[in-house]
Amino acid sequence: MSKIIASAAIRAAHEIVNRAEEMLDKTIAEKGKDYVFEFPDTAYYLPMIYGMTGFAVKTLADMKVALGMAREMLHPVPDEKLWKPYLGEALDSGMATLFAEEIILALRYIQGLEPAVDPETGYVYNGFITDTIQRNLGIQLVDGRMPGFAAIIGAAPDDDTAVKIVRELQEKNILIFLSGHVNGNSVTKQLLRKKVELGWDTYIVPLGPDTEHTLYALDWSIRAPLIFGGDKPGDYKRLLKYTKDRVFAFALVLGELDDLKWSTGAGAINMGYPAICDTDVPVIHPTGVCTYEEVDKELDHDKIVQKAIEVRGLKVTVEKPPIPVSYGPAFEGERIRKDDMYIEFGGQRSPAFEWVRMKELHEVEDGKVTIVGTDVEERFKKGGVMPLGIVVDVAGRKMQKDFEAIIERKLHHNINEAQGLWHMGQRDIIWMRISKQAFKDGITLEHFGVIHNVMTHNRFKSIVDKVQVTIYVDEEDVLRIQEEARQAYRERDARLAGMTDESVDTFYSCLLCQSFAPSHVCVISPERLGLCGAYNWLDTKAAYEIDPTGGNQPILKGEVLDPVKGRWTGVDEYLKMNSGGKVETLNLYTIMDNPMTSCGCFECIVAIIPEANGVMIVNRGYTGMTPIGMKFSTLAGTVGGGTQNPGFMGIGVNFITSRKFLYADGGIRRIVWMTKSLKERVAEAFKKRAEEEGVPDLFEKIADETIAEDSEKLLEFLTSVGHPALEMDPMF
Ligand code: SF4
Ligand code: ZN
């Protein structure tokens, strides 16, 4: 058996390179060799070819060149030979296969055949994975929420087994890519038949029906070192080391393997991704590429996920509450439609709120859940609508009043991660639903309390010693206690608004992204949040209390070196030590002179527009053109990777309305262009800030893409409205 693998992989590589060539010649005959192609929303051309060779494929003629490179990697097909002596040949051929697959998929895009559509159900596959999605996933990767990725290729022996394997991966927060088929059947089809919700929100991403579509997953992971790691295209050794060391992917190959699956697998082994098969394949022991089995088998479908986790060495820590439904972030994205809903709370239909309240240790009985109300059981059994007030009392020796808001923000996730429970909003604008299925499975009101108890302990181990939950369901109680809660929300907001960088002597670092961007450090101050938007100063302060050796460390400000640009001795020292020497000094309040570095998961990019004497801000997800002639994806490519780039900077959305936003450069007056969606998002806070700055009409003077997509039009507009940036000192 093992004799045929190397020859199978090499044979398939020859075939697919020939197939790509045929398709390419046909397309060139139709469209001409100068026809330009790019995958949707990426700055990395054909990412596999670009990453491995540094060659940017932009036209059909370029594809011809790239295919020539693939051909050079081909070796003669050995005749029934063992794997090991032919390892190098097989791996080279595997890479040639990936190049050919990438070109075939590009050509399919040109022909309008991608993303593929399932002819039976009309289901549209995901197709190519965009840079935007990749950056969105960035934070989940680094903070350990997502321990790894599974590419499932083929079909399970039956529909139920497919569901079982996928559910097990979901519960472990492993992102799942689906591709390939066995005699026309596939896991995607199996899940569709079982009405399993598919998509990014549920961690199940069907890429396409064929083996070739597996390449989209590999294309995605080869961009990680380019986006986050600061590695250069063409430096293939570093790229492959990065994917092996930092991207925890593996393949589950279900059903028989054909030559192309072996060859694609050989390509993936280059990247450090092993394959676990449910058929009697020969096991391929470590050969030097990996320190673990490259191909392994597990015939028992109850054990195959566990086996894969062991082989690839994933760290999976799942803590779930004792409830009768599945639990984990993969269930957060589920929607509960009206027809599937059993009962709901809040959402304008009934009064509802949730509130975390700090108490003294002796005031809290740990683990207790109390439900206060009349005829609770009967009313719950009837379904429909119910008022709901949830009060979570926490106590702990290291608990602080400031942490209430942070614990409260997690209540949303606590509930949403349960399968069949749905939660939206926060504070007194929450909306919750329980699905009919979850009710059938035995979910009760008490489980809300159980979930909050267990998960608050899990998430906040070292600051929370005791948790108790009280649930109110009578309208008058809910309304009465809601008033108390509102008072507490107001006090919190006032305290937060009063906090400035000057009022504290300690900032915090966030080093989470170093697992992907080794030289990047976010410096987080009360007035500047992390560039991913997920961590503010209070969050990092709490995170440090929770885990003193974790990714958030205190930075003593030390002596102030420049109060206008925002430079301190303590920050500089910290950065020198923790950026691997890459950053010597930092100014927190300017974009022009040693600005903050970016990893890759910024919410927005600020960039100067010299002609306008100001800056523009573009958010992730905006795919149109900007006045400096670059799309977000292109800009992101130059900003990321942990280097300082004067004139360009990644930021979190909320920084825009901070008093310290480009403070040394003239503040918000410098903003001349923002995307429409970003304007809408910050409108309220921005107008307040503008008033405070003495430019109450600034918001209306800022252009967006409906007004200008190039600098000429932009200047016309700015002049016509008299934008203040035109009158300010030159930026440099
Ligand atoms: Fe990464 Fe900065 Fe966000 Fe931390 S705050 S997760 S380092 S982007
Ligand atoms: Zn990051």
XYZ file of C-alpha atoms and ligand atoms in Angstrom:
741
model
C 0.000 0.000 0.000
C 2.594 2.516 1.060
C 4.418 1.939 -2.189
C 1.870 3.768 -4.213
C 1.643 7.024 -2.276
C 4.673 8.814 -3.642
C 3.886 7.762 -7.170
C 0.201 8.666 -6.730
C 1.073 12.148 -5.511
C 3.559 12.737 -8.297
C 1.302 11.252 -10.973
C -1.602 13.515 -9.933
C 0.673 16.551 -9.984
C 1.556 15.876 -13.626
C -2.101 15.498 -14.476
C -3.318 18.638 -12.778
C -0.512 20.816 -14.151
C -1.523 19.600 -17.624
C -5.169 20.297 -16.866
C -4.363 23.828 -15.662
C -2.325 24.435 -18.798
C -5.173 23.337 -21.065
C -7.666 25.547 -19.242
C -5.255 28.459 -19.270
C -4.541 28.206 -23.000
C -8.246 28.130 -23.700
C -8.874 31.189 -21.544
C -5.970 33.066 -23.141
C -7.402 32.281 -26.576
C -10.705 33.771 -25.435
C -9.610 36.769 -23.384
C -6.069 37.535 -24.524
C -2.915 37.083 -22.459
C -3.068 40.555 -20.910
C -6.417 39.872 -19.256
C -6.172 41.022 -15.628
C -7.393 38.899 -12.724
C -7.474 39.207 -8.949
C -9.227 37.099 -6.320
C -11.880 39.085 -4.388
C -10.559 41.432 -1.699
C -6.936 40.424 -1.379
C -3.648 42.257 -1.687
C -1.753 38.997 -2.182
C -2.515 38.123 -5.832
C -2.539 34.321 -6.108
C -1.426 33.915 -2.489
C 0.211 30.474 -2.675
C 2.294 31.327 -5.730
C 3.016 34.836 -4.389
C 4.023 33.552 -0.959
C 6.237 30.725 -2.212
C 7.947 32.547 -5.077
C 7.387 36.283 -4.547
C 5.945 36.379 -8.084
C 2.780 38.513 -8.319
C 0.374 36.961 -10.798
C -1.706 39.765 -12.272
C -2.564 38.561 -15.783
C -3.157 35.378 -17.717
C 0.364 35.708 -19.106
C 1.669 35.741 -15.532
C -0.266 32.543 -14.865
C 1.613 30.960 -17.756
C 4.897 31.899 -16.085
C 3.718 30.545 -12.719
C 2.645 27.295 -14.307
C 6.144 27.009 -15.735
C 7.467 27.194 -12.174
C 5.076 24.412 -11.167
C 6.315 22.300 -14.045
C 9.883 22.725 -12.852
C 8.910 21.203 -9.526
C 7.623 18.028 -11.153
C 9.665 14.855 -11.004
C 9.312 11.717 -13.093
C 6.649 9.407 -11.674
C 8.420 6.644 -9.744
C 7.052 3.244 -10.354
C 5.446 1.727 -7.213
C 8.008 3.246 -4.882
C 8.054 3.778 -1.137
C 7.255 7.177 0.304
C 10.384 7.899 2.262
C 13.098 7.849 -0.376
C 10.776 9.861 -2.554
C 9.730 12.345 0.103
C 11.374 15.355 -1.513
C 9.925 14.511 -4.908
C 6.454 13.964 -3.480
C 6.524 17.238 -1.548
C 7.721 19.196 -4.566
C 4.962 17.649 -6.611
C 2.501 18.516 -3.873
C 3.514 22.157 -4.143
C 3.229 21.993 -7.943
C -0.285 20.642 -7.424
C -1.187 23.589 -5.190
C 0.096 26.060 -7.827
C -1.953 24.323 -10.518
C -5.037 24.230 -8.312
C -4.690 27.920 -7.578
C -4.556 28.717 -11.286
C -7.524 26.460 -12.013
C -9.592 28.188 -9.342
C -8.579 31.608 -10.673
C -9.664 30.543 -14.157
C -12.940 29.272 -12.755
C -13.485 32.724 -11.234
C -12.871 34.284 -14.641
C -15.457 31.927 -16.133
C -17.963 32.876 -13.430
C -17.918 29.356 -11.934
C -16.680 30.401 -8.486
C -17.860 30.464 -5.763
C -19.329 27.108 -6.721
C -23.042 26.419 -6.360
C -24.524 23.097 -5.283
C -26.836 22.132 -8.164
C -29.296 20.226 -5.965
C -29.902 22.776 -3.224
C -28.683 26.034 -4.757
C -26.311 26.406 -1.812
C -23.491 28.866 -2.603
C -20.080 27.820 -1.305
C -17.725 30.341 0.278
C -15.093 30.297 -2.479
C -11.910 32.320 -1.945
C -11.352 33.581 1.610
C -10.852 37.357 1.635
C -8.214 39.341 3.523
C -11.040 40.982 5.482
C -12.232 37.698 6.924
C -8.682 36.710 7.668
C -8.116 39.879 9.688
C -11.457 39.505 11.442
C -10.409 36.094 12.622
C -7.042 37.417 13.757
C -7.946 38.151 17.344
C -9.758 34.903 17.940
C -6.664 33.098 16.797
C -4.311 34.930 19.081
C -6.335 34.984 22.256
C -6.776 31.234 22.177
C -10.502 31.242 21.538
C -9.833 29.268 18.386
C -7.209 26.612 18.988
C -7.016 25.348 15.418
C -8.454 24.554 11.999
C -9.738 21.381 10.464
C -10.079 20.849 6.752
C -12.546 18.029 6.226
C -12.172 16.484 2.792
C -14.655 13.954 1.433
C -17.786 12.486 2.986
C -18.616 10.654 6.209
C -20.091 7.150 5.912
C -23.525 8.588 6.752
C -25.207 11.917 7.531
C -25.349 11.410 11.291
C -21.643 10.694 11.521
C -20.927 13.881 9.582
C -23.009 15.887 12.075
C -21.341 14.203 15.018
C -17.808 14.948 13.842
C -18.671 18.553 13.056
C -20.414 19.101 16.408
C -17.400 17.740 18.233
C -15.097 20.149 16.399
C -17.513 23.040 17.037
C -17.595 22.306 20.748
C -13.802 22.524 20.747
C -13.951 25.889 18.898
C -12.070 24.505 15.925
C -12.796 26.276 12.657
C -13.931 23.821 9.979
C -13.341 24.053 6.226
C -15.182 21.630 3.952
C -14.158 20.522 0.477
C -13.968 17.511 -1.819
C -16.364 14.635 -2.236
C -16.601 10.855 -2.439
C -18.648 9.761 -5.454
C -20.571 13.035 -5.386
C -21.392 12.878 -1.696
C -19.724 15.317 0.716
C -19.851 16.533 4.297
C -21.367 19.790 3.021
C -24.256 17.885 1.452
C -24.611 15.744 4.540
C -24.880 18.802 6.774
C -27.286 20.516 4.388
C -29.535 17.450 4.524
C -29.407 17.594 8.323
C -30.220 21.336 8.242
C -27.060 22.282 10.130
C -26.447 26.042 9.961
C -23.339 26.686 7.820
C -21.100 29.747 7.589
C -18.395 31.739 9.369
C -20.672 32.425 12.334
C -20.983 28.742 13.146
C -17.351 27.869 12.337
C -18.366 25.650 9.391
C -17.158 26.982 6.058
C -17.864 24.953 2.900
C -15.243 26.092 0.378
C -16.347 24.133 -2.671
C -17.318 20.643 -3.858
C -13.970 19.422 -5.214
C -10.557 18.472 -3.840
C -9.122 21.534 -5.581
C -11.176 23.770 -3.303
C -9.068 22.675 -0.330
C -6.553 25.121 -1.755
C -8.668 28.046 -0.499
C -7.900 26.984 3.063
C -4.191 26.672 2.313
C -4.292 30.016 0.495
C -5.697 31.499 3.609
C -3.075 30.105 5.944
C -0.140 31.039 3.698
C -1.230 34.675 4.060
C -0.915 34.571 7.853
C 2.888 35.072 7.889
C 2.540 37.841 5.284
C -0.262 39.677 7.098
C 0.747 39.168 10.707
C 4.310 37.911 10.732
C 5.983 40.630 8.678
C 7.496 37.903 6.461
C 8.335 38.677 2.851
C 6.765 36.905 -0.124
C 9.246 34.546 -1.710
C 10.934 33.704 1.578
C 9.271 30.310 1.417
C 11.341 28.678 4.130
C 10.210 31.240 6.696
C 6.625 31.100 5.499
C 6.481 27.322 5.803
C 8.110 27.420 9.214
C 5.545 29.987 10.318
C 2.574 27.899 9.163
C 3.996 24.804 10.820
C 4.742 26.570 14.129
C 1.804 28.971 14.405
C -1.116 27.825 12.283
C -2.583 24.766 13.942
C -4.282 23.114 11.019
C -4.921 19.506 10.108
C -7.010 17.575 7.613
C -9.611 14.900 8.240
C -9.869 12.845 5.082
C -13.126 10.909 5.110
C -13.664 8.125 2.585
C -11.380 6.751 -0.117
C -8.427 8.792 -1.324
C -7.689 9.286 -4.988
C -4.419 10.462 -6.525
C -5.337 14.146 -6.377
C -6.146 13.939 -2.663
C -2.721 12.402 -2.034
C -1.053 15.083 -4.073
C -2.937 17.969 -2.434
C -2.107 16.360 0.908
C 1.571 16.297 -0.017
C 1.286 20.031 -0.690
C -0.263 20.569 2.732
C 2.438 18.526 4.471
C 4.921 21.150 3.265
C 3.030 23.602 5.447
C 3.108 21.282 8.438
C -0.485 20.095 8.186
C -0.986 16.384 8.815
C -3.884 14.329 7.464
C -5.899 11.893 9.548
C -7.843 9.403 7.424
C -10.742 7.128 8.293
C -9.569 4.489 5.813
C -6.802 1.927 6.058
C -3.999 4.141 4.731
C -0.326 3.590 5.541
C 0.801 5.763 8.439
C 3.608 8.117 7.480
C 5.858 8.707 10.435
C 7.838 11.908 10.970
C 10.148 12.368 8.015
C 11.749 15.637 8.913
C 9.112 18.073 7.711
C 7.028 17.525 10.816
C 7.883 16.149 14.205
C 4.574 14.314 14.176
C 2.882 11.800 11.902
C 2.207 13.357 8.528
C -0.454 10.850 7.591
C -2.296 8.851 10.211
C -5.464 6.826 10.408
C -8.327 6.359 12.827
C -11.088 4.070 11.655
C -13.374 4.836 14.600
C -15.343 8.035 13.955
C -15.892 8.546 17.667
C -12.157 8.934 18.092
C -11.006 10.619 14.915
C -11.294 14.218 16.181
C -9.378 13.396 19.342
C -6.741 11.602 17.310
C -6.263 14.625 15.049
C -5.948 16.937 18.051
C -3.274 14.709 19.537
C -1.310 14.347 16.325
C -1.265 18.100 15.637
C -0.777 18.920 19.322
C -3.643 21.391 19.751
C -4.248 22.921 23.125
C -7.962 22.619 23.625
C -9.329 23.896 26.896
C -13.059 23.854 26.917
C -14.909 24.718 30.050
C -18.622 24.387 29.769
C -21.497 24.710 32.194
C -23.622 21.664 33.079
C -26.559 22.298 30.777
C -28.516 19.956 28.483
C -27.348 21.593 25.202
C -23.984 21.987 23.429
C -21.842 24.940 24.430
C -19.018 26.951 22.826
C -18.278 30.038 20.684
C -19.214 28.143 17.519
C -22.832 28.268 18.663
C -22.731 32.045 19.193
C -23.535 32.848 15.607
C -26.742 30.808 15.473
C -29.910 32.717 14.874
C -33.276 31.739 16.303
C -36.030 32.688 13.900
C -39.499 33.503 15.111
C -40.827 30.113 14.005
C -38.137 28.240 15.893
C -38.544 30.365 18.995
C -40.162 29.034 22.103
C -39.974 32.049 24.420
C -38.363 35.488 24.365
C -37.429 38.250 26.793
C -36.859 41.978 26.216
C -36.315 43.377 22.728
C -39.148 45.928 23.244
C -41.562 43.052 23.852
C -41.111 43.029 27.612
C -38.933 44.907 30.111
C -35.572 43.196 30.558
C -32.073 44.003 31.796
C -28.883 42.411 33.092
C -26.588 43.825 35.721
C -23.343 42.732 37.368
C -22.976 44.081 40.890
C -20.001 43.894 43.213
C -20.759 42.699 46.727
C -18.892 41.870 49.910
C -17.738 38.274 50.281
C -20.189 37.537 53.105
C -23.117 38.836 51.047
C -22.789 36.233 48.301
C -23.606 32.553 48.465
C -21.498 30.982 45.760
C -23.328 29.024 43.053
C -26.795 30.028 44.187
C -29.518 30.700 41.618
C -32.733 32.318 42.866
C -35.815 32.862 40.756
C -38.191 35.494 42.082
C -41.735 35.658 40.721
C -45.247 34.296 40.708
C -46.326 31.122 38.852
C -42.895 30.991 37.281
C -43.058 27.425 35.999
C -46.512 27.683 34.448
C -45.681 30.956 32.726
C -42.406 29.591 31.384
C -44.099 26.412 30.134
C -46.609 28.502 28.206
C -43.856 30.169 26.171
C -44.299 33.459 24.340
C -42.936 36.507 26.142
C -41.786 37.139 29.705
C -40.173 40.065 31.562
C -36.660 39.292 32.782
C -34.170 40.904 35.152
C -30.851 39.167 35.731
C -28.684 40.362 38.596
C -25.266 38.753 38.909
C -23.621 39.413 42.258
C -19.872 38.868 42.377
C -17.456 39.037 45.255
C -13.749 38.447 45.485
C -10.715 39.571 47.370
C -9.218 41.012 44.180
C -12.534 42.219 42.774
C -12.808 45.939 41.937
C -15.789 48.091 41.092
C -14.181 48.805 37.713
C -14.406 45.163 36.720
C -18.218 45.072 36.917
C -18.571 46.361 33.363
C -16.068 43.855 32.026
C -17.795 40.895 33.627
C -21.136 42.244 32.492
C -20.001 42.464 28.874
C -19.341 38.721 28.952
C -22.925 37.894 29.959
C -23.780 38.228 26.285
C -21.280 35.533 25.324
C -22.192 33.342 28.279
C -25.743 32.976 26.998
C -25.065 33.052 23.268
C -22.569 30.214 23.401
C -25.291 27.800 24.437
C -26.884 26.031 21.499
C -30.481 27.152 21.182
C -30.097 30.257 23.365
C -29.727 33.648 21.739
C -28.768 36.994 23.225
C -28.437 40.513 21.861
C -27.628 43.900 23.366
C -26.549 44.733 26.881
C -27.662 46.475 30.054
C -31.364 47.463 29.780
C -31.649 46.869 26.051
C -31.171 43.110 25.993
C -33.167 40.681 23.896
C -33.045 36.944 24.509
C -34.642 33.892 22.934
C -34.860 30.188 23.722
C -35.446 27.859 20.774
C -38.110 25.163 20.723
C -35.379 22.532 20.446
C -33.508 23.854 23.495
C -36.738 23.834 25.485
C -37.321 20.219 24.404
C -33.766 19.412 25.434
C -34.633 20.616 28.937
C -33.410 24.226 29.181
C -35.110 26.114 32.033
C -34.858 29.645 33.433
C -32.561 28.344 36.109
C -29.984 27.474 33.470
C -29.433 31.192 32.782
C -28.179 31.402 36.338
C -26.156 28.203 36.109
C -24.443 29.407 32.933
C -23.551 32.815 34.419
C -22.252 31.237 37.602
C -20.002 28.728 35.920
C -18.773 30.931 33.109
C -18.086 33.949 35.322
C -15.910 31.716 37.474
C -14.208 30.241 34.415
C -13.501 33.522 32.724
C -12.517 35.530 35.778
C -10.885 32.932 37.993
C -8.549 35.086 39.988
C -10.741 38.120 40.568
C -14.015 36.357 41.319
C -14.352 34.098 44.353
C -18.131 33.912 44.601
C -21.020 34.373 42.184
C -24.748 34.251 42.735
C -27.537 34.987 40.304
C -31.021 36.334 40.958
C -33.599 36.214 38.202
C -36.732 38.392 38.354
C -39.723 37.622 36.152
C -42.549 39.796 37.558
C -42.894 43.055 35.684
C -43.005 45.302 38.733
C -39.830 43.756 40.183
C -38.050 44.036 36.867
C -38.996 47.705 36.487
C -38.042 48.564 40.050
C -34.614 46.940 40.031
C -33.955 48.174 36.525
C -33.998 51.718 37.956
C -31.264 50.755 40.426
C -29.269 49.212 37.613
C -29.634 52.331 35.485
C -28.236 54.442 38.276
C -25.214 52.118 38.416
C -24.723 52.266 34.614
C -24.733 56.082 34.782
C -22.158 56.180 37.560
C -19.901 53.813 35.637
C -20.100 55.868 32.444
C -19.304 59.083 34.277
C -16.250 57.538 35.884
C -14.984 56.144 32.602
C -15.484 59.423 30.759
C -13.426 61.224 33.396
C -10.426 58.956 32.996
C -7.441 60.426 31.139
C -3.907 59.330 30.335
C -2.665 61.932 32.819
C -4.832 60.544 35.614
C -3.001 57.202 35.774
C 0.643 56.283 36.195
C 0.356 52.899 34.534
C -0.523 51.921 30.984
C -0.888 48.315 29.875
C 0.593 46.386 27.024
C -1.170 43.818 24.920
C 1.141 41.162 23.584
C -1.536 38.763 22.434
C -0.816 39.358 18.786
C 2.831 38.435 19.215
C 1.895 34.829 18.622
C 1.182 35.990 15.076
C 3.091 39.293 14.792
C 6.205 38.679 16.901
C 7.422 42.280 17.145
C 4.093 44.042 17.695
C 3.096 45.572 21.026
C -0.151 47.457 21.597
C 0.331 50.184 24.199
C -3.058 50.761 25.777
C -3.844 53.894 27.765
C -7.133 55.174 29.174
C -7.525 57.338 26.077
C -6.242 54.898 23.468
C -7.619 51.407 23.093
C -5.991 48.466 21.304
C -6.087 48.661 17.548
C -8.348 45.626 17.215
C -10.972 47.483 19.223
C -11.403 44.547 21.591
C -9.315 45.736 24.540
C -9.391 49.043 26.376
C -7.373 50.121 29.391
C -9.834 48.689 31.898
C -9.959 45.377 30.051
C -6.201 45.043 30.099
C -6.028 46.098 33.730
C -8.549 43.400 34.635
C -6.815 40.872 32.399
C -3.571 41.525 34.252
C -5.276 40.993 37.616
C -6.795 37.781 36.311
C -3.572 36.424 34.856
C -0.440 38.267 36.020
C 1.794 36.333 33.624
C -0.556 36.669 30.637
C -0.516 38.827 27.523
C -1.328 42.114 29.292
C 1.427 43.651 31.387
C 1.601 46.939 33.260
C 3.835 49.638 31.791
C 4.918 52.257 34.305
C 4.862 55.522 32.397
C 7.993 56.921 34.035
C 9.202 60.409 33.125
C 7.300 62.297 30.492
C 9.614 63.111 27.560
C 7.055 64.833 25.366
C 3.569 65.577 26.683
C 2.271 66.704 23.286
C 3.422 63.760 21.201
C 2.862 61.378 24.103
C 6.282 59.941 24.897
C 7.466 58.510 28.219
C 10.668 56.853 29.425
C 8.849 53.834 30.813
C 6.994 53.157 27.585
C 10.167 53.395 25.498
C 12.045 51.026 27.778
C 9.220 48.545 27.768
C 8.962 48.607 23.982
C 12.665 48.120 23.426
C 12.553 45.019 25.552
C 9.339 43.550 24.241
C 9.463 44.261 20.524
C 12.573 42.197 20.041
C 14.465 45.469 19.577
C 12.328 46.464 16.587
C 10.813 49.530 18.251
C 13.073 51.991 20.076
C 10.644 54.742 20.886
C 6.969 55.521 20.485
C 4.785 58.609 20.342
C 1.252 57.749 21.299
C -0.394 60.928 19.985
C 0.987 61.380 16.478
C 0.941 59.572 13.169
C 3.993 61.390 11.794
C 6.838 60.571 14.132
C 7.443 57.044 15.496
C 3.749 56.110 15.604
C 2.436 52.866 17.019
C 3.071 49.671 15.074
C 0.300 47.469 13.713
C -0.088 43.715 13.809
C -2.789 43.093 11.268
C -6.111 43.129 13.087
C -6.744 46.892 13.158
C -10.359 47.996 12.814
C -9.358 51.029 10.746
C -6.362 52.520 9.001
C -5.515 56.210 9.237
C -3.428 57.532 6.351
C -2.262 61.003 5.459
C -3.445 62.741 2.301
C -0.651 65.266 1.709
C -2.607 67.291 -0.872
C -5.415 67.820 1.627
C -3.127 68.522 4.565
C -5.124 65.967 6.524
C -5.876 62.304 7.030
C -8.425 59.792 5.865
C -9.778 56.834 7.825
C -10.893 53.607 6.182
C -12.421 50.681 8.016
C -11.905 46.980 7.470
C -14.664 45.607 5.313
C -14.775 48.626 2.988
C -13.785 47.259 -0.405
C -14.020 50.441 -2.489
C -11.309 52.924 -3.488
C -9.938 55.633 -1.188
C -8.666 59.120 -2.121
C -5.026 58.018 -1.875
C -5.608 55.485 -4.633
C -5.324 52.397 -2.460
C -7.971 49.985 -1.260
C -8.072 48.851 2.346
C -6.510 45.508 1.467
C -3.511 47.146 -0.216
C -3.060 49.662 2.585
C -3.280 46.906 5.170
C -0.426 45.111 3.462
C 1.878 48.090 4.028
C 0.736 48.914 7.557
C 0.844 45.486 9.223
C 3.617 43.220 10.374
C 4.792 45.108 13.457
C 6.721 47.989 11.878
C 6.381 51.752 12.358
C 5.152 53.499 9.225
C 4.977 57.298 9.617
C 1.874 58.586 7.861
C 0.039 55.285 8.268
C -1.417 53.693 11.369
C -3.872 50.990 12.369
C -6.369 51.994 15.078
C -9.508 50.874 16.889
C -12.705 52.706 15.914
C -13.223 54.286 19.312
C -9.845 56.020 19.193
C -11.261 58.414 16.573
C -13.322 60.213 19.189
C -10.607 60.212 21.864
C -9.167 63.565 22.919
C -5.759 62.089 22.206
C -6.480 61.158 18.597
C -3.567 62.662 16.601
C -3.347 65.209 19.406
C 0.100 66.409 18.324
C -0.972 66.712 14.686
C -4.033 68.861 15.294
C -6.596 66.257 16.392
C -9.881 65.501 14.680
C -9.623 68.690 12.601
C -7.216 66.703 10.408
C -9.875 64.227 9.329
C -10.916 65.036 5.783
C -12.333 61.711 4.608
C -13.973 58.689 6.243
C -16.043 55.882 4.781
C -19.783 56.385 4.991
C -20.305 53.416 7.279
C -17.592 54.608 9.631
C -19.134 58.077 9.743
C -22.462 56.563 10.644
C -20.873 54.446 13.327
C -19.113 57.295 15.128
C -21.594 60.084 14.322
C -22.979 60.705 17.781
C -19.734 60.676 19.721
C -17.944 62.549 16.950
C -20.382 65.451 16.916
C -19.960 65.804 20.659
C -16.188 65.833 20.292
C -16.350 68.349 17.448
C -18.413 70.674 19.562
C -15.932 70.336 22.400
C -13.138 71.243 19.946
C -14.991 74.343 18.803
C -15.755 72.985 15.309
C -19.405 71.936 15.659
C -19.932 71.600 11.881
C -16.817 69.482 11.258
C -18.754 66.248 10.748
C -20.571 67.622 7.697
C -17.291 68.864 6.219
C -15.767 65.391 6.157
C -16.074 63.691 2.778
C -16.922 60.035 2.194
C -16.932 57.715 -0.831
C -20.220 59.127 -2.097
C -18.537 62.537 -2.345
C -15.009 61.666 -3.473
C -12.954 58.603 -4.289
C -9.945 60.519 -5.588
C -7.896 63.398 -4.214
C -8.938 65.890 -6.885
C -12.651 65.637 -6.137
C -11.841 65.542 -2.459
C -9.950 68.838 -2.621
C -12.780 70.435 -4.555
C -15.217 69.419 -1.844
C -12.975 70.453 1.045
C -12.472 73.865 -0.530
C -16.169 74.337 -1.175
C -17.101 73.600 2.456
C -14.077 75.382 3.937
C -12.628 72.388 5.783
C -10.371 73.576 8.633
C -7.490 71.243 7.639
C -6.784 73.452 4.618
C -5.923 76.333 6.962
C -3.788 74.354 9.392
C 0.015 74.138 9.563
C 1.508 71.679 7.096
C 1.605 68.143 8.503
C 5.285 67.695 7.616
Fe -3.695 42.305 19.289
Fe -3.466 44.839 20.135
Fe -5.859 43.664 20.063
Fe -4.028 42.917 21.848
S -5.033 44.910 21.716
S -5.337 41.571 20.627
S -2.130 43.139 20.653
S -4.531 44.135 18.333
Zn -3.450 41.959 16.215
